[in-house]
Coordinates of C-alpha atoms and ligand atoms in Angstrom, one line a residue:
M218 CA 0.0 0.0 -0.4
A219 CA 2.7 2.4 0.9
N220 CA 4.3 1.5 -2.1
Q221 CA 1.2 2.7 -4.3
E222 CA 0.5 5.7 -2.4
D223 CA 4.6 6.5 -3.3
Q224 CA 4.0 5.6 -6.8
F225 CA 0.9 7.6 -6.8
K226 CA 2.3 10.8 -5.4
K227 CA 5.6 10.4 -8.0
V228 CA 3.1 10.6 -10.9
L229 CA 1.4 13.6 -9.4
S230 CA 4.9 15.7 -8.8
H231 CA 6.0 14.4 -12.1
A232 CA 2.8 15.4 -14.2
K233 CA 3.5 19.1 -12.6
E234 CA 6.9 19.0 -13.0
Y235 CA 7.1 18.4 -16.6
G236 CA 4.0 20.0 -17.7
Y237 CA 1.5 17.7 -17.9
V238 CA -1.2 18.8 -15.6
F239 CA -1.5 22.0 -13.0
Q240 CA -4.0 22.5 -10.5
S241 CA -6.7 24.7 -11.7
S242 CA -6.0 28.5 -10.6
E243 CA -3.4 27.1 -8.6
I244 CA -2.3 30.8 -7.6
Y245 CA -5.4 31.2 -5.7
D246 CA -4.6 27.8 -4.1
G247 CA -6.5 25.8 -6.6
L248 CA -10.2 24.7 -7.1
S249 CA -10.8 21.1 -5.8
A250 CA -11.2 18.3 -8.5
V251 CA -10.5 20.8 -11.3
Y252 CA -7.2 20.5 -13.1
D253 CA -5.7 22.0 -16.2
Y254 CA -3.9 20.5 -18.7
A255 CA -0.5 21.9 -19.4
Q256 CA 2.1 22.4 -22.5
N257 CA 3.0 18.8 -22.9
G258 CA -0.4 17.5 -21.3
V259 CA -2.6 18.9 -23.9
E260 CA -0.9 17.1 -26.7
L261 CA -1.0 13.7 -25.1
K262 CA -4.5 14.4 -24.4
K263 CA -5.2 15.5 -28.2
N264 CA -3.3 12.4 -29.5
L265 CA -5.3 10.1 -26.9
R266 CA -8.8 11.7 -28.4
E267 CA -7.5 11.3 -31.9
Y268 CA -6.5 7.8 -31.6
W269 CA -9.9 7.3 -30.2
W270 CA -11.5 9.1 -33.1
K271 CA -9.9 7.2 -36.1
A272 CA -10.7 3.7 -34.1
M273 CA -14.4 4.8 -34.0
V274 CA -14.8 7.1 -37.0
Q275 CA -12.5 6.6 -39.4
M276 CA -12.4 2.9 -39.3
H277 CA -15.9 2.3 -39.2
D278 CA -18.0 3.2 -42.2
N279 CA -21.0 2.8 -40.5
I280 CA -20.0 5.5 -37.4
V281 CA -20.3 9.2 -37.7
G282 CA -19.4 12.1 -35.4
L283 CA -21.2 14.7 -33.6
D284 CA -20.1 17.8 -31.8
A285 CA -23.2 18.7 -29.6
A286 CA -23.5 21.6 -27.5
I287 CA -23.0 21.7 -23.5
F288 CA -26.0 23.4 -22.7
M289 CA -29.2 21.6 -23.8
H290 CA -32.8 22.1 -23.5
P291 CA -33.4 21.4 -19.5
T292 CA -36.4 19.0 -20.5
T293 CA -33.6 16.6 -21.8
W294 CA -32.3 15.6 -18.2
K295 CA -35.9 15.0 -17.2
A296 CA -36.6 12.7 -19.8
S297 CA -33.0 10.9 -19.5
G298 CA -34.0 10.3 -15.8
H299 CA -30.7 12.6 -14.3
V300 CA -33.1 15.0 -12.8
D301 CA -34.7 11.9 -10.9
A302 CA -32.2 9.6 -10.5
F303 CA -28.8 10.8 -11.0
N304 CA -27.3 10.7 -7.4
D305 CA -25.1 8.9 -5.5
P306 CA -25.9 7.8 -1.9
L307 CA -23.9 9.8 0.6
I308 CA -22.8 9.1 4.0
D309 CA -21.2 11.2 6.6
N310 CA -18.9 10.2 9.4
K311 CA -20.1 12.2 12.5
D312 CA -16.7 12.2 14.3
S313 CA -14.0 13.2 11.1
K314 CA -17.1 15.2 9.4
K315 CA -15.9 13.3 6.2
R316 CA -18.6 12.6 3.5
Y317 CA -18.3 9.4 1.2
R318 CA -20.1 7.5 -1.3
A319 CA -21.5 4.8 0.8
D320 CA -21.3 2.2 -2.1
V321 CA -17.7 2.8 -2.7
L322 CA -17.0 2.2 1.2
I323 CA -18.7 -1.1 0.7
E324 CA -17.1 -2.0 -2.6
D325 CA -13.6 -1.0 -0.9
F326 CA -14.5 -3.6 1.8
A327 CA -15.5 -6.1 -0.6
E328 CA -12.2 -5.9 -2.8
K329 CA -10.1 -7.0 0.4
F330 CA -11.4 -10.2 -0.1
E331 CA -10.2 -10.0 -3.8
D332 CA -6.9 -8.8 -2.3
K333 CA -6.7 -12.1 -0.3
V334 CA -7.5 -14.0 -3.1
Q335 CA -4.5 -12.5 -4.6
K336 CA -2.0 -13.4 -1.8
E337 CA -3.3 -17.0 -1.6
V338 CA -2.3 -17.1 -5.3
K339 CA 1.0 -15.9 -4.7
K340 CA 1.6 -18.1 -1.7
A341 CA 0.7 -21.2 -3.9
A342 CA 2.6 -20.1 -7.1
K343 CA 5.8 -20.1 -4.6
R344 CA 5.0 -23.6 -3.2
F345 CA 4.3 -25.3 -6.5
G346 CA 6.5 -23.5 -8.7
D347 CA 6.0 -24.7 -12.3
A348 CA 3.3 -26.9 -11.6
F349 CA 1.1 -24.4 -10.8
D350 CA -2.0 -23.9 -12.3
E351 CA -3.8 -20.9 -11.2
A352 CA -6.9 -21.2 -12.9
Q353 CA -7.6 -24.9 -11.1
F354 CA -6.2 -23.2 -7.9
L355 CA -8.7 -20.3 -8.2
S356 CA -11.6 -22.8 -9.1
T357 CA -10.9 -25.4 -6.4
N358 CA -9.5 -23.8 -3.3
P359 CA -11.6 -23.9 -0.3
R360 CA -10.0 -20.2 1.0
V361 CA -10.2 -18.7 -2.5
L362 CA -13.5 -19.9 -3.0
D363 CA -14.7 -18.6 0.6
Y364 CA -13.2 -15.2 -0.1
R365 CA -15.0 -14.5 -3.5
A366 CA -18.3 -16.4 -2.0
K367 CA -18.1 -13.3 0.7
K368 CA -17.4 -10.9 -1.8
E369 CA -20.4 -11.7 -4.0
E370 CA -22.5 -11.9 -1.1
I371 CA -21.6 -8.5 -0.1
L372 CA -21.9 -6.8 -3.3
T373 CA -25.6 -8.6 -4.6
R374 CA -26.6 -7.4 -0.8
M375 CA -25.5 -3.6 -1.9
G376 CA -26.8 -4.0 -5.3
K377 CA -30.5 -4.9 -4.6
S378 CA -30.3 -2.4 -1.8
L379 CA -29.5 0.5 -4.0
E380 CA -31.8 -0.8 -6.7
A381 CA -34.7 -0.6 -4.3
E382 CA -33.5 2.2 -3.2
D383 CA -33.4 0.9 0.4
L384 CA -31.0 3.5 1.8
A385 CA -31.5 2.2 5.5
D386 CA -30.1 -1.4 4.5
V387 CA -27.2 0.2 3.0
K388 CA -26.2 1.9 6.0
A389 CA -27.1 -1.3 7.9
Q390 CA -24.7 -3.2 5.4
I391 CA -22.1 -0.8 6.6
E392 CA -22.8 -1.1 10.1
E393 CA -22.9 -4.9 10.1
L394 CA -19.7 -4.9 8.1
G395 CA -18.0 -3.0 10.7
I396 CA -16.8 -0.3 7.9
A397 CA -15.0 2.5 9.4
C398 CA -13.9 5.8 8.5
P399 CA -10.6 5.4 6.4
L400 CA -9.4 8.7 8.1
S401 CA -10.3 8.8 11.6
G402 CA -11.0 4.7 11.9
S403 CA -14.7 5.9 13.7
K404 CA -17.8 4.0 13.3
N405 CA -20.4 6.7 13.8
W406 CA -22.3 7.0 11.1
T407 CA -25.1 9.5 9.5
D408 CA -28.0 8.0 7.8
V409 CA -27.1 7.5 3.9
K410 CA -28.9 10.4 1.6
Q411 CA -29.0 10.6 -2.2
F412 CA -27.4 13.9 -4.0
N413 CA -27.7 14.9 -7.2
L414 CA -24.6 15.2 -9.3
M415 CA -25.7 17.9 -11.7
F416 CA -24.5 21.3 -11.9
G417 CA -27.4 23.8 -12.3
T418 CA -27.0 26.9 -14.1
K419 CA -29.1 29.9 -15.6
L420 CA -29.8 31.0 -19.0
G421 CA -30.8 34.4 -19.6
A422 CA -30.6 38.5 -18.8
S423 CA -32.8 38.8 -15.8
A424 CA -33.4 37.1 -12.9
E425 CA -37.2 36.6 -13.5
H426 CA -36.8 35.5 -17.0
A427 CA -33.8 33.5 -16.9
T428 CA -34.3 29.5 -17.7
D429 CA -32.8 26.7 -15.5
L430 CA -30.0 24.7 -17.0
Y431 CA -27.8 22.2 -16.4
L432 CA -24.3 21.5 -17.4
R433 CA -24.3 18.0 -19.1
P434 CA -23.4 15.4 -17.0
E435 CA -22.8 13.1 -19.8
T436 CA -22.2 13.7 -23.6
A437 CA -24.5 11.0 -24.6
Q438 CA -27.8 13.0 -24.5
G439 CA -26.3 15.1 -27.6
I440 CA -26.1 12.2 -29.5
F441 CA -29.5 10.9 -28.5
V442 CA -31.7 14.0 -29.5
N443 CA -29.8 14.2 -32.8
F444 CA -30.5 10.6 -33.5
L445 CA -32.7 11.1 -36.3
N446 CA -31.1 14.2 -37.6
V447 CA -27.9 12.2 -38.0
Q448 CA -29.8 8.9 -39.6
K449 CA -31.9 11.0 -42.1
T450 CA -28.8 13.4 -43.2
G451 CA -26.4 10.6 -43.5
R452 CA -28.7 8.0 -44.7
M453 CA -27.4 6.1 -41.9
K454 CA -28.8 2.1 -42.0
I455 CA -29.1 0.3 -38.7
P456 CA -26.6 -1.0 -37.0
F457 CA -24.9 2.6 -36.9
G458 CA -23.0 4.2 -34.5
I459 CA -22.9 8.2 -33.5
A460 CA -19.2 9.5 -31.8
Q461 CA -18.7 12.4 -29.8
T462 CA -16.0 13.8 -27.3
G463 CA -16.3 16.5 -25.2
K464 CA -16.5 18.2 -21.7
A465 CA -19.1 16.8 -18.8
F466 CA -19.6 18.3 -15.8
R467 CA -20.6 16.3 -12.4
N468 CA -20.4 17.8 -9.0
E469 CA -18.5 14.6 -7.6
I470 CA -18.8 14.6 -3.6
V471 CA -16.0 12.2 -3.3
A472 CA -13.3 14.2 -5.4
R473 CA -9.9 12.5 -4.9
Q474 CA -7.3 10.7 -7.0
F475 CA -6.1 13.5 -9.2
I476 CA -7.7 13.3 -12.8
F477 CA -9.3 10.3 -11.9
R478 CA -12.3 11.8 -10.7
Q479 CA -13.0 15.8 -11.4
R480 CA -15.9 17.9 -11.5
E481 CA -15.2 19.1 -15.4
F482 CA -13.9 16.3 -17.5
E483 CA -14.0 14.8 -21.0
Q484 CA -15.7 11.8 -22.2
M485 CA -15.6 10.3 -25.6
E486 CA -18.6 8.3 -26.2
M487 CA -20.3 6.2 -28.7
Q488 CA -24.0 5.3 -29.1
F489 CA -24.5 2.4 -31.2
F490 CA -28.0 1.9 -32.6
V491 CA -29.4 -1.5 -33.5
R492 CA -32.2 -3.8 -34.2
P493 CA -34.2 -4.6 -30.9
G494 CA -33.3 -8.0 -30.0
T495 CA -29.5 -7.8 -31.2
Q496 CA -28.4 -5.6 -28.5
K497 CA -27.2 -8.5 -26.6
E498 CA -24.5 -9.6 -29.1
W499 CA -23.6 -5.8 -30.0
Y500 CA -23.1 -5.7 -26.2
E501 CA -20.5 -8.6 -26.5
T502 CA -18.8 -7.5 -29.5
W503 CA -18.1 -3.9 -28.5
K504 CA -17.1 -5.0 -25.0
E505 CA -14.4 -7.0 -26.8
S506 CA -13.7 -4.4 -29.5
R507 CA -13.2 -2.0 -26.5
L508 CA -10.5 -4.2 -24.7
K509 CA -8.6 -4.8 -27.8
W510 CA -8.2 -1.3 -28.4
H511 CA -7.0 -0.7 -25.0
L512 CA -4.4 -3.4 -25.6
S513 CA -3.5 -1.7 -28.8
L514 CA -1.6 0.8 -26.5
G515 CA 0.7 -1.5 -25.4
L516 CA 0.1 -1.2 -21.6
G517 CA -0.4 -4.9 -20.9
M518 CA -3.3 -7.2 -20.5
E519 CA -2.5 -7.8 -16.7
N520 CA -3.5 -4.0 -16.3
Y521 CA -7.2 -4.7 -17.5
R522 CA -9.9 -6.5 -16.1
F523 CA -13.8 -6.7 -16.6
H524 CA -16.1 -5.9 -14.2
D525 CA -19.9 -6.7 -14.7
H526 CA -21.9 -4.4 -12.8
D527 CA -24.2 -5.7 -10.0
K528 CA -26.1 -2.3 -9.7
L529 CA -27.4 -1.3 -13.3
A530 CA -27.9 2.3 -14.1
H531 CA -31.5 3.2 -14.5
Y532 CA -31.1 2.9 -18.3
A533 CA -29.2 -0.1 -18.9
D534 CA -30.2 -4.1 -19.3
A535 CA -26.7 -4.9 -19.1
A536 CA -23.3 -3.2 -18.3
A537 CA -19.4 -3.7 -17.7
D538 CA -16.8 -1.9 -16.7
I539 CA -12.9 -2.0 -18.1
E540 CA -11.0 -1.5 -15.5
F541 CA -7.4 -0.5 -15.3
K542 CA -5.0 -1.0 -12.5
F543 CA -4.2 2.5 -11.7
P544 CA -1.6 3.0 -8.8
F545 CA -4.4 3.0 -6.7
G546 CA -6.0 0.0 -7.7
F547 CA -8.4 -1.5 -10.3
K548 CA -11.2 1.4 -11.1
E549 CA -13.1 1.7 -13.7
L550 CA -11.6 3.2 -17.1
E551 CA -14.5 2.8 -19.4
G552 CA -18.0 1.6 -19.3
I553 CA -20.0 -0.5 -21.9
H554 CA -23.6 -0.4 -21.3
S555 CA -26.6 -1.9 -23.1
R556 CA -29.2 1.1 -22.7
T557 CA -31.9 -0.6 -24.4
D558 CA -34.5 1.8 -26.3
F559 CA -34.9 3.7 -22.6
D560 CA -33.6 7.2 -24.1
L561 CA -35.0 7.3 -27.4
K562 CA -38.3 6.3 -25.8
A563 CA -37.9 8.5 -23.1
H564 CA -36.9 11.5 -25.8
E565 CA -40.0 10.7 -27.9
E566 CA -42.5 10.9 -24.9
Y567 CA -41.2 14.2 -23.2
S568 CA -40.8 16.1 -26.7
G569 CA -43.5 14.8 -28.4
K570 CA -42.0 13.7 -31.8
K571 CA -41.3 10.2 -33.2
L572 CA -37.9 8.8 -33.0
Q573 CA -38.6 5.7 -35.2
Y574 CA -36.1 3.9 -38.0
F575 CA -38.0 2.2 -40.6
D576 CA -35.9 -0.8 -41.2
N577 CA -36.9 -2.0 -44.6
E578 CA -34.9 -5.3 -44.5
I579 CA -38.2 -6.5 -42.1
N580 CA -40.7 -3.8 -43.2
K581 CA -41.1 -2.4 -39.9
S582 CA -40.7 0.7 -38.1
Y583 CA -39.4 0.8 -34.5
V584 CA -37.2 2.8 -31.7
P585 CA -33.7 1.4 -31.6
Y586 CA -31.8 -0.2 -28.9
V587 CA -28.2 1.4 -28.0
V588 CA -25.5 0.0 -26.9
E589 CA -23.0 2.7 -25.7
T590 CA -19.0 2.8 -25.2
S591 CA -17.9 5.6 -22.9
V592 CA -14.4 6.2 -21.5
G593 CA -13.4 9.1 -19.7
L594 CA -10.5 10.8 -21.3
D595 CA -9.2 12.0 -18.3
R596 CA -8.8 8.8 -16.8
L597 CA -7.4 7.2 -20.2
F598 CA -4.5 9.9 -19.7
L599 CA -4.0 9.0 -15.8
A600 CA -3.8 5.0 -17.0
V601 CA -1.1 5.9 -20.0
F602 CA 0.7 8.4 -17.9
S603 CA 0.8 6.4 -14.7
N604 CA 2.0 3.2 -15.9
A605 CA 4.7 5.0 -18.2
L606 CA 6.2 6.7 -15.4
Q607 CA 9.1 3.9 -14.4
E608 CA 12.4 4.8 -12.3
E609 CA 15.3 2.3 -14.2
E610 CA 18.3 1.3 -12.3
L611 CA 21.2 1.7 -15.1
E612 CA 24.5 -0.3 -15.9
D613 CA 26.7 2.1 -14.4
G614 CA 24.8 2.0 -10.7
N615 CA 22.7 5.4 -11.9
T616 CA 18.8 5.6 -12.1
R617 CA 17.1 7.4 -14.6
T618 CA 13.5 8.6 -14.6
V619 CA 11.8 7.8 -18.0
L620 CA 8.3 8.5 -19.1
K621 CA 7.8 5.4 -21.4
L622 CA 4.8 6.5 -23.0
P623 CA 3.5 4.7 -26.1
A624 CA 5.1 6.6 -29.0
V625 CA 1.9 7.0 -30.9
V626 CA 0.4 9.6 -28.2
A627 CA 3.7 10.9 -27.0
P628 CA 3.4 15.0 -27.0
N629 CA 6.8 15.2 -28.8
K630 CA 8.2 12.7 -31.3
A631 CA 11.5 14.0 -30.9
A632 CA 14.0 16.3 -29.5
I633 CA 16.4 17.8 -32.1
L634 CA 19.9 18.5 -30.1
P635 CA 23.0 20.1 -31.2
L636 CA 26.2 18.7 -29.3
V637 CA 27.3 22.4 -28.8
K638 CA 25.9 25.8 -29.0
K639 CA 28.8 26.7 -31.7
D640 CA 30.4 26.0 -35.0
G641 CA 27.6 25.5 -37.2
L642 CA 25.9 22.8 -35.5
P643 CA 22.5 24.8 -33.9
E644 CA 22.0 25.8 -37.8
I645 CA 21.9 22.3 -38.7
A646 CA 19.5 20.8 -36.1
K647 CA 17.0 24.0 -36.7
E648 CA 17.1 23.1 -40.2
I649 CA 16.6 19.5 -39.1
F650 CA 13.7 20.9 -37.1
D651 CA 12.5 22.7 -40.0
Q652 CA 12.1 19.6 -42.1
L653 CA 10.5 17.3 -39.5
K654 CA 7.9 19.9 -38.3
F655 CA 5.6 19.2 -41.3
D656 CA 5.2 15.7 -40.1
F657 CA 5.5 15.3 -36.6
N658 CA 5.8 17.7 -33.0
V659 CA 9.4 18.1 -32.7
T660 CA 11.4 20.1 -30.4
Y661 CA 14.6 21.6 -29.9
D662 CA 17.1 21.7 -27.2
E663 CA 20.4 23.1 -27.0
K664 CA 20.9 24.0 -23.2
D665 CA 22.9 21.7 -20.9
A666 CA 25.2 18.7 -21.7
I667 CA 24.1 16.2 -24.0
G668 CA 24.0 13.8 -21.2
R669 CA 21.3 15.8 -19.2
R670 CA 19.2 16.7 -22.2
Y671 CA 18.7 12.8 -23.0
R672 CA 17.5 12.6 -19.2
R673 CA 15.2 15.4 -19.3
Q674 CA 13.8 14.3 -22.7
D675 CA 13.5 10.6 -21.2
A676 CA 11.9 12.0 -18.3
N677 CA 9.4 14.2 -20.8
G678 CA 8.3 11.1 -22.8
T679 CA 10.0 11.8 -25.8
P680 CA 10.8 8.5 -28.0
F681 CA 13.6 9.8 -29.8
C682 CA 16.7 12.3 -29.6
I683 CA 18.7 13.5 -32.6
A684 CA 22.1 14.6 -31.7
V685 CA 23.9 16.5 -34.4
D686 CA 27.7 16.6 -33.9
Y687 CA 30.8 17.7 -36.1
E688 CA 30.4 14.7 -38.3
T689 CA 27.0 15.7 -39.3
K690 CA 29.4 18.3 -41.2
E691 CA 30.7 16.1 -43.1
D692 CA 28.6 13.7 -44.1
N693 CA 24.7 14.4 -43.1
S694 CA 24.6 11.8 -40.4
V695 CA 23.2 12.4 -36.8
T696 CA 22.9 10.2 -33.8
I697 CA 19.4 9.0 -33.1
R698 CA 18.8 7.5 -29.7
H699 CA 15.6 5.5 -28.8
R700 CA 14.2 6.6 -25.1
D701 CA 13.2 3.2 -24.1
T702 CA 16.3 1.0 -25.1
M703 CA 19.0 4.3 -25.0
E704 CA 20.5 2.4 -28.1
Q705 CA 21.9 4.9 -30.2
K706 CA 22.6 4.3 -33.9
R707 CA 24.1 6.7 -36.8
V708 CA 21.7 7.6 -39.4
K709 CA 21.5 10.1 -42.7
I710 CA 19.4 13.0 -41.7
S711 CA 17.2 12.2 -45.0
E712 CA 16.5 8.8 -43.3
L713 CA 14.9 10.6 -40.2
K714 CA 11.6 11.1 -41.4
S715 CA 10.8 7.2 -42.4
I716 CA 12.7 6.1 -38.9
I717 CA 10.4 8.2 -36.6
D718 CA 7.4 7.2 -38.6
A719 CA 7.6 3.6 -38.4
E720 CA 6.9 4.1 -34.4
V721 CA 4.6 6.7 -34.0
N722 CA 2.3 6.0 -36.9
M723 CA -1.4 5.8 -36.1
G724 CA -2.5 3.5 -38.7
V725 CA 0.0 0.8 -37.4
W726 CA -0.6 1.4 -33.9
L727 CA -4.2 1.2 -34.5
S728 CA -4.2 -2.1 -36.6
K729 CA -2.9 -4.1 -33.8
A730 CA -6.5 -3.2 -32.5
K731 CA -8.2 -5.0 -35.0
Ligands
GAP981 N1 -22.6 7.8 -20.7 C1 -22.3 7.0 -20.1 C2 -21.8 7.5 -18.6 O1 -21.5 8.9 -18.8 P1 -20.3 7.0 -16.7 O2 -20.0 5.5 -16.3 O3 -20.9 7.6 -15.7 O4 -21.5 6.4 -18.0 C3 -18.6 7.1 -18.5 O5 -19.0 7.4 -17.3 C4 -16.6 7.1 -18.4 O6 -16.8 8.5 -18.0 C5 -16.0 6.4 -17.2 O7 -16.3 5.3 -17.2 C6 -15.0 7.5 -16.8 O8 -14.0 7.4 -17.3 C7 -15.5 8.9 -17.0 N2 -15.9 9.6 -15.8 C8 -17.1 9.6 -15.0 N3 -17.3 10.1 -14.2 C9 -15.7 10.9 -14.0 C10 -15.2 12.1 -13.5 N4 -15.9 12.6 -12.3 N5 -13.6 12.3 -13.6 C11 -13.4 11.9 -14.5 N6 -13.8 11.0 -15.8 C12 -15.3 10.4 -15.2

């Protein structure tokens, strides 16, 4: 645990020190759970967004994009159920005065049984060595089965009481499990209450004539209300999808963990409209496809897992999260939801307009069912960034801090470094910059000794360094150094573009997601 906390602290300070993420309005002591993306962060975020957009829109001839406004007619949120049901169950500790999400307290408690399972696995793997069969162990070991049954029992009861809005039972469960305030250790709890997460605002110049609005808590509704416009003008045939990236806002009460849970964040969502009855199949297809996309970034299968929901949102008939192993444990990165025809039917009812599709293959009109994929861009950023940050022991006994970002999303693809600041070397380096800038984000750095500049670029996440030296003047060759291997090679300036492109080309990376 201490290790995890240390690693997370390193992530926070590295993000600030290297111009990735700053606290919002820092000179005024910041605004809780609101962050700004700095010079490198904005590039990483843009690249991740583009990586998603290409995978969803460019690579599917039946998915198109949309950019709906953040402000929407207030009835949207009545229809979608957010006014009545977009709540978190909150509980306060009377001694520490700290507020928690009751479901998170219970989930964290249940997760301790999973930690115990993992400990048993480790012990057994050590005891049995090569003969260890993990799958068999997990399905037969009595202690493991007992831990998993306990975890299941806790989550099932919580799911049922939340679904039935039985908040008294949620509190009873917290008390029966003996869950204490993580901060103070006190078990002196208030009742559990529902709290709506939408931010309200006003439209209009004068107080009497102002209309109450909400900042959208998800981008999805902008897609639903435009469903028929897009279908008709784009002549889309079911099954088809509409994808959108954009800001969403939630008045999160328990806003910890840096950019993982913010009050203003960005979502990348896709609603896939399907014929009723086929939603289960599409739900499975999208689960698999989205996991493959994440894996294509190369962060390792061991860092992902699916979590099927016990408590379904008010609109879903099936839902799963893709969880990622963040520095504070496995947490939700992306949601895949089978949303039925809930949203379109509700918008039909509230607007009085038909939102139906005529399916000429079966000669029938219907309200389509929807399978949604929804990933938080900020969480994806944190997943990629925290996984990339590494301290490496070097052969000479030194350590280096290196940010091994997937090259395809790294803010700068190469740094061009003249060996010295004289004898015409900076001029050649700037010429190389001017050649490469048309294809890649590149940076120029002439300050400090070359070794220090290499280290700085390692910590910045730049996949390549290109050193210009006296030999360059003779034969147009430069040294190209690879961030991850630190391998150095002598190549011609004319070869640089293709060498860099081979490692950062989005198409090449995306083909791994197929
Ligand atoms: N349209 C469905 C929807 O909004 P969600 O599970 O509430 O579903 C989808 O959110 C994704 O948005 C999450 O998986 C997460 O990555 C991201 N997200 C949600 N709340 C967030 C927050 N407060 N801060 C950062 N990201 C958040």
